[in-house]
Structures are given as C-alpha cells and as structure tokens.
Coordinates of C-alpha atoms in Angstrom, one line a residue:
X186 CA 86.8 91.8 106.8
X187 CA 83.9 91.4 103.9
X188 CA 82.3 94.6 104.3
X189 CA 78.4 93.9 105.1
X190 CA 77.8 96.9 106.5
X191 CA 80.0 96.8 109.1
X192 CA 82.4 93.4 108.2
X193 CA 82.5 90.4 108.1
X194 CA 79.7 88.2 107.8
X195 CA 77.0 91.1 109.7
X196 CA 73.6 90.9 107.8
X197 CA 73.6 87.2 107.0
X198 CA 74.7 86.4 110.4
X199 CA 72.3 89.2 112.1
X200 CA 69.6 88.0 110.1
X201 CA 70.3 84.3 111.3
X202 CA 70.9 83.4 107.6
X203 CA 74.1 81.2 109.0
X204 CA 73.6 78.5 111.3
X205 CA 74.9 78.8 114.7
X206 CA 75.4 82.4 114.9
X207 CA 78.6 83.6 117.0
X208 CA 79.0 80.0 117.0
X209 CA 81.0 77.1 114.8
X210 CA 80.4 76.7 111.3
X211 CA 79.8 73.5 109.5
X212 CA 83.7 72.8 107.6
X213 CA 83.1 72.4 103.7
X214 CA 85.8 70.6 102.6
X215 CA 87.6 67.7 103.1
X216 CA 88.6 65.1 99.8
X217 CA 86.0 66.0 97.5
X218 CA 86.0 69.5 97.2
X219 CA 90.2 69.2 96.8
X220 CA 89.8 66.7 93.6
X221 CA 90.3 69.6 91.1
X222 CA 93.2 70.7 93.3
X223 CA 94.6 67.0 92.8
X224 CA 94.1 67.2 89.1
X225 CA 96.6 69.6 88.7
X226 CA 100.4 68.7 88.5
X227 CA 102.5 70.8 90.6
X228 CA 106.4 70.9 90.9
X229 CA 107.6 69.9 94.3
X230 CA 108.8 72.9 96.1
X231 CA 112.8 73.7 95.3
X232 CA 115.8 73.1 98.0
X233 CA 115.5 77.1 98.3
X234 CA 111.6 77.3 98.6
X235 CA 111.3 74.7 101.5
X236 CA 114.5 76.3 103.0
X237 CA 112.3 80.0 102.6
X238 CA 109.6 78.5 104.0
X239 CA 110.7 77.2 107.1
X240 CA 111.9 81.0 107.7
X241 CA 108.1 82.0 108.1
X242 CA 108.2 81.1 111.8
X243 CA 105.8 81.8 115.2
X244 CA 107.9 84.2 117.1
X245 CA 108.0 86.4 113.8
X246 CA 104.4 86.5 113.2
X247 CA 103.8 87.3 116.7
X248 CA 106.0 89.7 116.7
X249 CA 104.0 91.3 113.7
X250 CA 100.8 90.9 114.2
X251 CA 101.0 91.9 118.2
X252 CA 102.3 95.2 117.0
X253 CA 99.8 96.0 114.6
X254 CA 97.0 94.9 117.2
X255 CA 98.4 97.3 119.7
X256 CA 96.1 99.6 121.8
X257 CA 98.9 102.0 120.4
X258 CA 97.7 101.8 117.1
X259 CA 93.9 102.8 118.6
X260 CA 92.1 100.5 116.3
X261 CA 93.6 101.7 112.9
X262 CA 90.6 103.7 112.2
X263 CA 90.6 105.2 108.7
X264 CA 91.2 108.1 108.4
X265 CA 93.7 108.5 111.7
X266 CA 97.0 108.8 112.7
X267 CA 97.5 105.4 113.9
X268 CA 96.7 104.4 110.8
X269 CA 99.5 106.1 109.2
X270 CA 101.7 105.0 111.7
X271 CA 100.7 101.4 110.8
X272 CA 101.3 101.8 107.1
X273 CA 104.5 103.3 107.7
X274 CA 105.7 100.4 109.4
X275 CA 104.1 98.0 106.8
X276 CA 106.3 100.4 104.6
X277 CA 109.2 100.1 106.1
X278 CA 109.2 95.9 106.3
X279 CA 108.9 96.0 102.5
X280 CA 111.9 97.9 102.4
X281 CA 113.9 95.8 104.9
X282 CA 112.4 93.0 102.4
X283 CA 114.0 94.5 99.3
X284 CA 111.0 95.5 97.9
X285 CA 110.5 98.6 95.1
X286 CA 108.2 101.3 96.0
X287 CA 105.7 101.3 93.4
X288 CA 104.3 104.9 94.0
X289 CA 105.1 107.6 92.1
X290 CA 109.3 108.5 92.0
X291 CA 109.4 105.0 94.1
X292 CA 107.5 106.1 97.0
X293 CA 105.5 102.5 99.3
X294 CA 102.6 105.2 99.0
X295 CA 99.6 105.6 96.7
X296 CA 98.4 108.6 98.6
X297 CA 94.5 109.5 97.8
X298 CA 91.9 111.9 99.2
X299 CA 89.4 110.8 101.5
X300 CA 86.5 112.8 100.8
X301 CA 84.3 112.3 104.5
X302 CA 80.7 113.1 104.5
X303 CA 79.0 114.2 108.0
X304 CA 74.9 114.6 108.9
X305 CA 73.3 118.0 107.3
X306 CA 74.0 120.7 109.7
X307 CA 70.5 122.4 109.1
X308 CA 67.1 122.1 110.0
X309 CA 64.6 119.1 108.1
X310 CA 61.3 120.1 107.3
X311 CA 58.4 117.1 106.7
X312 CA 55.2 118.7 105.9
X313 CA 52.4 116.1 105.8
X314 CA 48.5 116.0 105.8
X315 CA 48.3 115.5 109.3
X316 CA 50.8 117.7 110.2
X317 CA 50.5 121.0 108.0
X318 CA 52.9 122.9 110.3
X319 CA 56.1 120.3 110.0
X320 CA 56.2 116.8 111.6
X321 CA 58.4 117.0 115.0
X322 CA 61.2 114.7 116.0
X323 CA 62.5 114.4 112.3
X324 CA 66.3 113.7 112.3
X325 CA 68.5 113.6 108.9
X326 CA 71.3 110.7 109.0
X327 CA 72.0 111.5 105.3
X328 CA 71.8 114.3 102.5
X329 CA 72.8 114.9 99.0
X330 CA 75.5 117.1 97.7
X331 CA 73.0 119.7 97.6
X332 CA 69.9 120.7 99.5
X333 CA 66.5 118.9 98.4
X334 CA 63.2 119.6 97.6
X335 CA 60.6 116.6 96.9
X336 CA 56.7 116.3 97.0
X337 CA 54.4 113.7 96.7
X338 CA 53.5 110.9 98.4
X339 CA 54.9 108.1 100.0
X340 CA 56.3 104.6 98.2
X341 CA 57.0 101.4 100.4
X342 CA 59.7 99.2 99.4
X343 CA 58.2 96.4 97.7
X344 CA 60.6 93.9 95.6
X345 CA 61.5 95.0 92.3
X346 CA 58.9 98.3 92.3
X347 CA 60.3 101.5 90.1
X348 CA 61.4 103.4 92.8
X349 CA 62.2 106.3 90.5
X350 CA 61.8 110.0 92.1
X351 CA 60.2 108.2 95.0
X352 CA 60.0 109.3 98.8
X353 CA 60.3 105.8 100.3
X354 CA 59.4 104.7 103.8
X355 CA 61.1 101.9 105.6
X356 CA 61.2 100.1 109.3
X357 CA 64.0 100.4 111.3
X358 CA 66.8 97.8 109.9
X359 CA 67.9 95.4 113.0
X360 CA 71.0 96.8 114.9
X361 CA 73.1 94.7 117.6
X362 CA 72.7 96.5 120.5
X363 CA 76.5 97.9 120.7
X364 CA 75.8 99.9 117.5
X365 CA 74.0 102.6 120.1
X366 CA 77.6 102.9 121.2
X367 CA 79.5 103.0 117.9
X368 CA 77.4 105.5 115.8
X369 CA 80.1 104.3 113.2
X370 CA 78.5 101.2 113.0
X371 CA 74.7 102.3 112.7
X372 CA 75.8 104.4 109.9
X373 CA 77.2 101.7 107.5
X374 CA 74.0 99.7 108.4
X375 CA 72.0 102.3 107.8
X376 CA 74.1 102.4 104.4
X377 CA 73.4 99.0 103.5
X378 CA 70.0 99.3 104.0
X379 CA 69.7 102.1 101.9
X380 CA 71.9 101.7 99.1
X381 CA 69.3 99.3 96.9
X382 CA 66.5 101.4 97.4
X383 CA 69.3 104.2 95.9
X384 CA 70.0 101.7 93.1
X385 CA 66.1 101.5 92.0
X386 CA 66.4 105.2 92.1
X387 CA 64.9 106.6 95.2
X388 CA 64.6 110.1 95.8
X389 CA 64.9 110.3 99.5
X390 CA 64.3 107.2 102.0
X391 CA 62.5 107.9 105.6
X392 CA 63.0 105.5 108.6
X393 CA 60.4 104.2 110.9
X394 CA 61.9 104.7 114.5
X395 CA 61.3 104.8 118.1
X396 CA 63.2 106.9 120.9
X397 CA 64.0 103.5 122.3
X398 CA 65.6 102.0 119.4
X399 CA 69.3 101.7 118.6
X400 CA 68.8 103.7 115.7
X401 CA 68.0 106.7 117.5
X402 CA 70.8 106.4 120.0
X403 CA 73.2 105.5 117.4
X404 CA 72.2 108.9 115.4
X405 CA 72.0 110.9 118.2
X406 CA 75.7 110.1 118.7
X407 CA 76.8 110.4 115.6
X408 CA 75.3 114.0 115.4
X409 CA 76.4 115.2 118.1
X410 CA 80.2 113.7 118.0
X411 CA 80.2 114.5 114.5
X412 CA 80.9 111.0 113.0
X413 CA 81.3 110.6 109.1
X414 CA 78.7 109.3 107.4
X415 CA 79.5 106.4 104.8
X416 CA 80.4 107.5 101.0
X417 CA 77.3 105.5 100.4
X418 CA 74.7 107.3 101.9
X419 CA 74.6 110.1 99.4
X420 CA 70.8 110.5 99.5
X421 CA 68.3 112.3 102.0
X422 CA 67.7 110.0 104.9
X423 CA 65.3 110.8 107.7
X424 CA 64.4 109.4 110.7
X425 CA 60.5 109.8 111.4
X426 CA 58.7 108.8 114.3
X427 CA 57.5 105.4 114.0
X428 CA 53.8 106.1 114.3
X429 CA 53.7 108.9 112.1
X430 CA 50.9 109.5 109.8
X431 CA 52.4 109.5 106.1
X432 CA 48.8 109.7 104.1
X433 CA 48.7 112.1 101.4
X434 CA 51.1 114.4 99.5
X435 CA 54.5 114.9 101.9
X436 CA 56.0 118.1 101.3
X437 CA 60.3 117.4 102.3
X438 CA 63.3 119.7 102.8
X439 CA 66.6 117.8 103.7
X440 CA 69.7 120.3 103.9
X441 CA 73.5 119.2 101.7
X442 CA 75.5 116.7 103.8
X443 CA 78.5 118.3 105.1
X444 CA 81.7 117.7 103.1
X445 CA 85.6 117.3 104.4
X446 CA 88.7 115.7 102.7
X447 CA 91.7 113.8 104.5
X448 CA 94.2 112.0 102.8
X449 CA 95.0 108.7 102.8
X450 CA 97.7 106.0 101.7
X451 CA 97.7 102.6 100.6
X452 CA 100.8 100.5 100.6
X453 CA 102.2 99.0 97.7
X454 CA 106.1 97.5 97.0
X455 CA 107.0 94.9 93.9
X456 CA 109.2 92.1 93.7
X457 CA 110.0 92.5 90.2
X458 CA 110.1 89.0 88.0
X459 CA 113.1 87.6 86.8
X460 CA 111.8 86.7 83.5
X461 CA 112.5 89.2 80.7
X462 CA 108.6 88.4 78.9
X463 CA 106.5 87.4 82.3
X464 CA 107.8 90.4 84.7
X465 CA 105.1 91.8 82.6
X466 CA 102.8 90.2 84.1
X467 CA 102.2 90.5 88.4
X468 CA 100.5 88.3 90.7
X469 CA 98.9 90.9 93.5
X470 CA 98.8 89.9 97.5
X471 CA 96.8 91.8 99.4
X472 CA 94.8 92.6 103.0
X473 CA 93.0 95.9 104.6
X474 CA 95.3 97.7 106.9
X475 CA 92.7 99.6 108.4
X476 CA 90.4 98.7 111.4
X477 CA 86.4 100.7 113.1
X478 CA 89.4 102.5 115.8
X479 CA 87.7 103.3 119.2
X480 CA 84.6 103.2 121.0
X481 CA 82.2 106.4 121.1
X482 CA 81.2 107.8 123.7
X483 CA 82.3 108.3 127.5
X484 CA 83.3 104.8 128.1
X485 CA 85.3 102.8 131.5
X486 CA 87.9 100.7 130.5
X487 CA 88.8 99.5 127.3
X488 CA 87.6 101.6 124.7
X489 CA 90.1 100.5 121.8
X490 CA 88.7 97.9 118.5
X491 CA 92.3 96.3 118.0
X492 CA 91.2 94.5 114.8
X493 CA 93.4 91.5 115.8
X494 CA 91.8 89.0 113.6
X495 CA 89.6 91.1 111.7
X496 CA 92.3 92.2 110.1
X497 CA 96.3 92.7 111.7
X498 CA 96.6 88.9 110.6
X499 CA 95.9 89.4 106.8
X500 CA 98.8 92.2 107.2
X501 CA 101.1 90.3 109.3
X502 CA 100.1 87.4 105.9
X503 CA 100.9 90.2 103.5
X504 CA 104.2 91.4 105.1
X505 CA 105.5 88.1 105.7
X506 CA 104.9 86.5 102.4
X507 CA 106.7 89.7 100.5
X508 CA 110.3 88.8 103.5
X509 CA 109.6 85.1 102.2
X510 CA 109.2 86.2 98.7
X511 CA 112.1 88.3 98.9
X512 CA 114.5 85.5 99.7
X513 CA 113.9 83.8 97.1
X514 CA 117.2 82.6 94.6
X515 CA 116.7 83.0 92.0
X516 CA 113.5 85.5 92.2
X517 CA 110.0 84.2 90.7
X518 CA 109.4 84.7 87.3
X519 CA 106.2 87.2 87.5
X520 CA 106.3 90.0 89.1
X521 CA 104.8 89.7 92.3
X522 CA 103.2 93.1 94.1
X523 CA 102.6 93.4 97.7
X524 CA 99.8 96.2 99.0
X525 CA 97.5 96.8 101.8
X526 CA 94.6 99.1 101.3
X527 CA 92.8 101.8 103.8
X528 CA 89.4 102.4 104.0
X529 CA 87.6 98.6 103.5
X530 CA 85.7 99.1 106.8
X531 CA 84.4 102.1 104.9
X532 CA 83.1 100.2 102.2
X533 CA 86.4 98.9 100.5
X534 CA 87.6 102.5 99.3
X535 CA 91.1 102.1 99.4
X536 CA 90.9 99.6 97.0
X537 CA 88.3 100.8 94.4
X538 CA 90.6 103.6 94.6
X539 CA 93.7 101.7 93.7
X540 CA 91.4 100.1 91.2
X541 CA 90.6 103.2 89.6
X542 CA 94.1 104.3 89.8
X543 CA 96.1 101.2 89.3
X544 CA 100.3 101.4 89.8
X545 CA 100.7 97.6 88.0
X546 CA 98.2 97.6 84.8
X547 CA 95.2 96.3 85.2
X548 CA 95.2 94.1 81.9
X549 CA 98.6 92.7 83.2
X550 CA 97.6 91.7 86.3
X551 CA 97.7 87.3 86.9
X552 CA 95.7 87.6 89.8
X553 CA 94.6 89.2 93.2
X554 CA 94.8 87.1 96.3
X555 CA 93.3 89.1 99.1
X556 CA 93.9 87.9 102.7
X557 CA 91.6 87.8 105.5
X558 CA 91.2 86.7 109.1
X559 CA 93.6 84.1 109.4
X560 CA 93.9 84.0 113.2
X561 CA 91.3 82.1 114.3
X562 CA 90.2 78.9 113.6
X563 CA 86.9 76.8 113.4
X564 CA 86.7 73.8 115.1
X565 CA 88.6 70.9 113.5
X566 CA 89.7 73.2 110.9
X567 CA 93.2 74.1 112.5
X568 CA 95.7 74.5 109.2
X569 CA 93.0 75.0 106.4
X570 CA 91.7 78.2 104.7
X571 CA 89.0 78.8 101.8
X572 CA 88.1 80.8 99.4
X573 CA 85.0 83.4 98.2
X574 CA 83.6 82.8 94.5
X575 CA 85.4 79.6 94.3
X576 CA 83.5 78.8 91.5
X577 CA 84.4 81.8 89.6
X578 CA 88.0 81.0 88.0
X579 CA 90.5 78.3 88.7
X580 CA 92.4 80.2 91.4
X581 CA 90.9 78.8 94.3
X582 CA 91.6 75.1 93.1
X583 CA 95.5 76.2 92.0
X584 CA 96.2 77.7 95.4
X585 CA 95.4 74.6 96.9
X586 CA 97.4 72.3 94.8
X587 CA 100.4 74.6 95.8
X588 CA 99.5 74.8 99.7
X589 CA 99.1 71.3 99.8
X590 CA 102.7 70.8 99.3
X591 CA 103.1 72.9 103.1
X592 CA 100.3 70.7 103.9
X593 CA 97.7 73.5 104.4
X594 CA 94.4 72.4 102.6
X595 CA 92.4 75.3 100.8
X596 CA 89.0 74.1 100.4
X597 CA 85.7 75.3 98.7
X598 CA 83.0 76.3 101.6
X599 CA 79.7 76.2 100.1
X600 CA 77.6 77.7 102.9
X601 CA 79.5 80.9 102.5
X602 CA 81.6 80.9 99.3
X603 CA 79.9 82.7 96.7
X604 CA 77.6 85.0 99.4
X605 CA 81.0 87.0 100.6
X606 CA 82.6 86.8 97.1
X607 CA 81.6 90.9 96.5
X608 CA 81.9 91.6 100.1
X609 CA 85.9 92.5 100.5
X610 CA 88.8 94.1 98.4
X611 CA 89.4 91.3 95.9
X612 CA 85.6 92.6 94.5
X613 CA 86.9 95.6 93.5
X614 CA 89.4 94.0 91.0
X615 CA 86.7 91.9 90.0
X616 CA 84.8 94.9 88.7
X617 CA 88.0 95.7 86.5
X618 CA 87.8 92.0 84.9
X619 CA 91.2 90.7 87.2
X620 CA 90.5 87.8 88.9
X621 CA 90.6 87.9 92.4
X622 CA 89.6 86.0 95.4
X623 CA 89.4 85.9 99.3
X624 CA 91.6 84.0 101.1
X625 CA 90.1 83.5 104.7
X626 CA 91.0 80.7 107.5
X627 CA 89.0 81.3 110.7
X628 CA 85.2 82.5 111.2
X629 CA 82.8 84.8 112.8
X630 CA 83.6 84.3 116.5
X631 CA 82.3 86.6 119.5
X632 CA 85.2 88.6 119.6
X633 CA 84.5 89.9 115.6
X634 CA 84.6 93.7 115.5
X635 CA 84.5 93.9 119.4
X636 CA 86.9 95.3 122.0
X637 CA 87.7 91.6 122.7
X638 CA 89.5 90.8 119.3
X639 CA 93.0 91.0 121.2
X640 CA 96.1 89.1 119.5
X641 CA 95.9 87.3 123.0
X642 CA 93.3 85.2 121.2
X643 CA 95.2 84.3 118.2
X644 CA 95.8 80.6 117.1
X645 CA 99.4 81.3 116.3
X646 CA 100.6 78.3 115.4
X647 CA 97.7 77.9 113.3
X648 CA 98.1 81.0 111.4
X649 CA 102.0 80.9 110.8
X650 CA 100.8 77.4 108.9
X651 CA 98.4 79.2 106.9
X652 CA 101.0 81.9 106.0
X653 CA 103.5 78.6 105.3
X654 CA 100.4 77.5 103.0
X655 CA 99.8 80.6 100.7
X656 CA 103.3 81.0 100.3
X657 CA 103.3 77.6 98.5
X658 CA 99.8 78.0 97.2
X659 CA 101.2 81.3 95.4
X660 CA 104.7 79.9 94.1
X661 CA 103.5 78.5 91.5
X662 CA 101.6 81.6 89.9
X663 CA 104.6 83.5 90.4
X664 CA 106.7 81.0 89.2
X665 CA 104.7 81.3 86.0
X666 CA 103.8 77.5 86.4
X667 CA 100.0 77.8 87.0
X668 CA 97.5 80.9 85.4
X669 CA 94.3 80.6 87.0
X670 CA 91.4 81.7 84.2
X671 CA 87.7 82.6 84.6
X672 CA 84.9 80.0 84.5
X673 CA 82.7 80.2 81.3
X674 CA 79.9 81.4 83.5
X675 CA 81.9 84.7 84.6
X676 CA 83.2 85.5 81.6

C-alpha cells in the first residue's frame, strides 16, 4: 500500500516524520471534518440496497481474504505464479458475480509485459585522482539501457542545484535493518532515493557505503540472487567506499542493466449501467492484487510476506462490493468497473499501465475509488476509514454522506491526507485528469510488510463494516445521484 519505496507509509515513518512510529496514530476526524459530508442530501438506501447489504457478511470476507493471504499464494509477488493464481481466482468471483470481462473479446485480463531490469553483469571502472588505476570495492546497483561513459568531477546534492550531466555523490539512505534480507526492498529504497536527483537530471549517482551497512548486504544479495531492479532506477548507480577520495576529475564506466520481459495481468469486469445516457459514464473500484512474495535468502521458518492487510483486504473490498453490486434490482445507473492491478509494490505499474491503456475511457470515467488496508484498525477508530488528497475534489466528503447511512464514518486525516495522496494506484488516474482517491481504514502497525501480516491479525468484524460502508458510500455515484468534481485549486 502507498508505494514509498517499499509501501505504505516507509520514508515518512523511517524518517520519524509521523509521530509514534509502529505505534497509534492520532484519529482526524470526528463531527467537524464530516460537516461537508452533512451538507449533502442523500437518499436513504432502498428496501433492496439494505437487503444487499446485509449480504456482505464475516464468514464471507474471511473466507476471502484468508485465501488470498495464504502461504499458498507465497506472498503474490509480481511477477510470479501465485500471483496469477490469485488473479485467476479474483477472475473467476467476478464471473460467479455476473460481471463482463472487459478485456479484449471479453476476457477479466488486461494482459501487459513486464519489462524487469537486473544489476549490470560487467565490470565498473571509477578512475579518480587518488586512485589512477581504478577505485576497488565499487559495486553497480543500477545502469542505463546502454553502457556509460562520464568525466568530470563530482556534484553533491544540494537543494534545488542543476544537476544536469552531473556525477553526484550521496550518503547511504537509512534502511531498516530487514532490508539486508530482502534485497527487494533495498532496491526500491535505493530507487526513491535516486529518482529526484534523476529528475534534476543527473548523469550517474554514487553512494557512500560501508561493508557494514545494510546497503551492502542488501546489494550483495540482490547480485548474487539476481533480484530485479526497480523500473525506476534507470541510471548508473554505484556503490563507493565511504571514505573514498572523490577530489578531481573522475573518470566512470557503468555497464547496460540487464533486461527481461514477463507478462503480467490486471483484473478488470463491468457492471454495466442501466441507464441508456449514464452507462456512459463508470465509476471505477479498485485495490493492488500483488504483494513483496518471500524472504531472500536461506531462512528457518516462515519465509512467506502474506500481504494480509497490506493488501488481500482491499481485494477481498473489491470482490465483495462487485457480488453486492451485482445483486442489485434494478442495476445502478453508471456503469460501475471492478479491477485489481499487479505490480504497485513495484512502483504502481499495473496501474499506470492500465492508465496508459485504458479498457473504460478515460474522459468517461466518474471516479476511481482505490481500496487499501482495511484490516486493521487504530485505536478507537474501529468502523471508520479516510481518505488521501481529501481536499482535492468532493469525493472524499460524498463517500462519507453515503457510508454514513451503514454507519461507517469516512473522515479527512490531516496528519497524513494529502502526504500519501501520490503514493498508491488512484495517482496514476490522477495524472490522466480522473479523479481518484485512497480509501484506507487501519494504519502502519508492526506487522506492515513483515512475515507477521497473517489474516490471523485481522479485525474482521471491523473490516466487513468498512466493506458495508463503501458499498453505501459508492451507491450514490453509481446511482448517478452524487458527481464528485475537482477543487478550484486542482483544476
């Protein structure tokens, strides 16, 4: 969930940003931030809604979400088999829904190719003043496309400096300790680290490290158990000893990254609307499908990421709303499309692939509700969810005068709001001028993106509430009652 380099919540919490880290956060909420939400007039739900609603029920969601947060399904790594196996069964419960493939010839798959980038095979060479013959213990995490060749000196980062053409040096970034046990996760830290000096348009980037720092573990692995690299690290990066002398003209050689393709599926199905003008138009539910898989390395024990919370319960969301949906009499008036994506650990691919490919226009598309982590709640904040970017459009405030009806609150969280709005699937929507949000009721907790996030730990009654609550919140887009619009400031 909200890719920070490795999900949910990682550099502000690493970097203490949040109070109380792997701890409880403060709840935003409460009369105040509903009042817009109480300005709005909302029908009371139908004889068949509250009859479709009582449907969504414990022992289903269980049933659900304990599947897909099976050591079977080996932590839905992207790309993997499990992962397959996992979208085939999200598949086949839109079917059982009565849900339209909306793939090509009616197929539940958008299938895509996963390009996956690995370390340069080759050799680097880092010719300095102080070391004319080549600088030892230089390690490449990341190349280009091609092999590169780039002299001069060195740049440090320094905020808002033209980095253009520049060779820039760097400390090592902060790393929890486990990430020298899941390369995986050193790489998409490494990523984020990198990926604004790319944007001020830096050559090549050179880490500061020590041979007892994560870093170096965490490369070591992922060289030697050949782990792809993220999509984002498309530049030279080196590892350099940390006391290394850097004065003068550098003279570096980085080899091409190494290049693979796999592909991939996300999961889409339509409930088409029963009005001939709005069926037009399609109100989009989403969550990730996909998970960080296993543990590297030779490990005792458990060695599988189920992804329980983080995120099987935004799926479990996804697939039970399109079964409510689908019971409906008579059917909403919009179009409403059902979809999980692969690839958000990765940096939310499978959806700025969809994005980039759309199967329901882009231009005719209401809204994108994106689901995540649903499973766990903070304390005293059992039956209530918020949204990112709440300030950004009315959809936040319109989801809440809807849930409110189940009695779910869906409240605007300050302290966190507008910081994760770019960091999960809905962004890539955003991009395309849709407007989408994040739908989120639980929090960091110490079992986020560890071995430990088991469906065991599950608030259950909690989340099949929250479910009950976004089917509400969403009736009355679909309906064609509510259409959320953009604040003047994002417009």
């Amino acid at each position: 969930m909200f890719w920070l380099g490795t999900g949910l919540y990682r550099a502000a919490f690493f970097a203490g940003a949040l109070a109380g880290c792997c701890g409880q956060f403060p709840v935003i909420g409460g009369a105040g931030a509903l009042q817009a939400a109480d300005d709005l007039t909302v029908s009371a739900l139908t004889a068949d809604e509250q009859r479709v609603l009582q449907t969504i029920e414990v022992g289903d969601v269980l049933a659900t979400v304990s599947f897909l947060a099976s050591d079977e399904l080996a932590g839905r790594d992207t790309p993997s088999k499990e992962l397959e196996i996992a979208s085939a069964y999200v598949a086949s419960r839109f079917r059982g829904a009565g849900l339209e493939g909306l793939a090509a010839n009616g197929s539940f798959y958008q299938v895509q190719e996963m390009p996956r980038f690995f370390a340069p095979d080759g050799p680097v060479s880092l010719v300095t003043a102080a070391s004319p013959q080549g600088l030892a213990g230089c390690v490449a995490v990341g190349g280009g496309d091609a092999a590169v060749e780039l002299r001069g000196p060195v740049s440090a980062d320094a905020a808002g400096r033209e980095l253009r053409g520049a060779i820039v040096v760097v400390d090592e970034p902060p790393l929890p300790p486990a990430a020298a046990e899941n390369p995986a996760v050193a790489g998409l830290s490494v990523a984020r680290r990198v990926a604004p000096l790319a944007a001020r348009g830096a050559a090549a980037v050179l880490i500061r490290t020590t041979d007892s720092g994560v870093l170096s573990a965490a490369v070591q692995r992922l060289r030697a158990e050949a782990v792809a690299l993220p999509q984002q690290l498309s530049l030279p990066v080196v590892l350099i000893p940390a006391d290394a002398d850097l004065a003068g003209e550098l003279q570096l050689s980085v080899p091409p990254r190494r290049r693979e393709s796999e592909q991939v599926r996300n999961v889409a199905a339509v409930l088409r609307g029963a009005d001939p003008g709005l069926s037009a138009e399609a109100i989009i539910i989403t969550a990730h499908l996909d998970h960080i898989g296993r543990a590297a390395g030779d490990r005792q024990g458990d060695v599988i990421f189920n992804g329980a919370d983080d995120n099987a319960t935004g799926v479990t969301a996804v697939v039970t709303l399109a079964e409510a949906f689908g019971r409906l009499q008579p059917r909403p008036a919009r179009s409403v499309v059902f979809m999980t994506f692969w690839g958000e650990e990765k940096g939310l691919l499978g959806s700025k692939a969809y994005c980039e490919q759309p199967l329901w226009p882009l231009e005719k598309t209401v809204a994108n509700v994106n689901i995540e982590m649903i499973g766990r709640p903070e304390e005293g904040a059992a039956e209530k969810m918020w949204g990112t970017g709440w300030t950004r459009s009315s959809l936040g405030p319109q989801l809440a005068a809807g849930a409110k009806r189940a009695g779910v609150e869906v409240f605007h969280r300050e302290d966190v709001s507008e910081m994760l709005y770019a960091r999960s699937d809905n962004y890539s929507f955003v991009q395309k001028g849709v407007i989408a949000h994040s739908f989120s009721a639980g929090s960091l907790h110490q079992d986020y993106h560890q071995l430990t996030d088991e469906y065991t730990r599950l608030n259950l009654p909690h989340m099949t509430r929250i479910i009950q609550g976004l089917f509400a919140g969403t009736l009355p887009l679909a309906r064609g009652e509510l259409t959320p619009t953009k604040s003047p400031a994002a417009r």
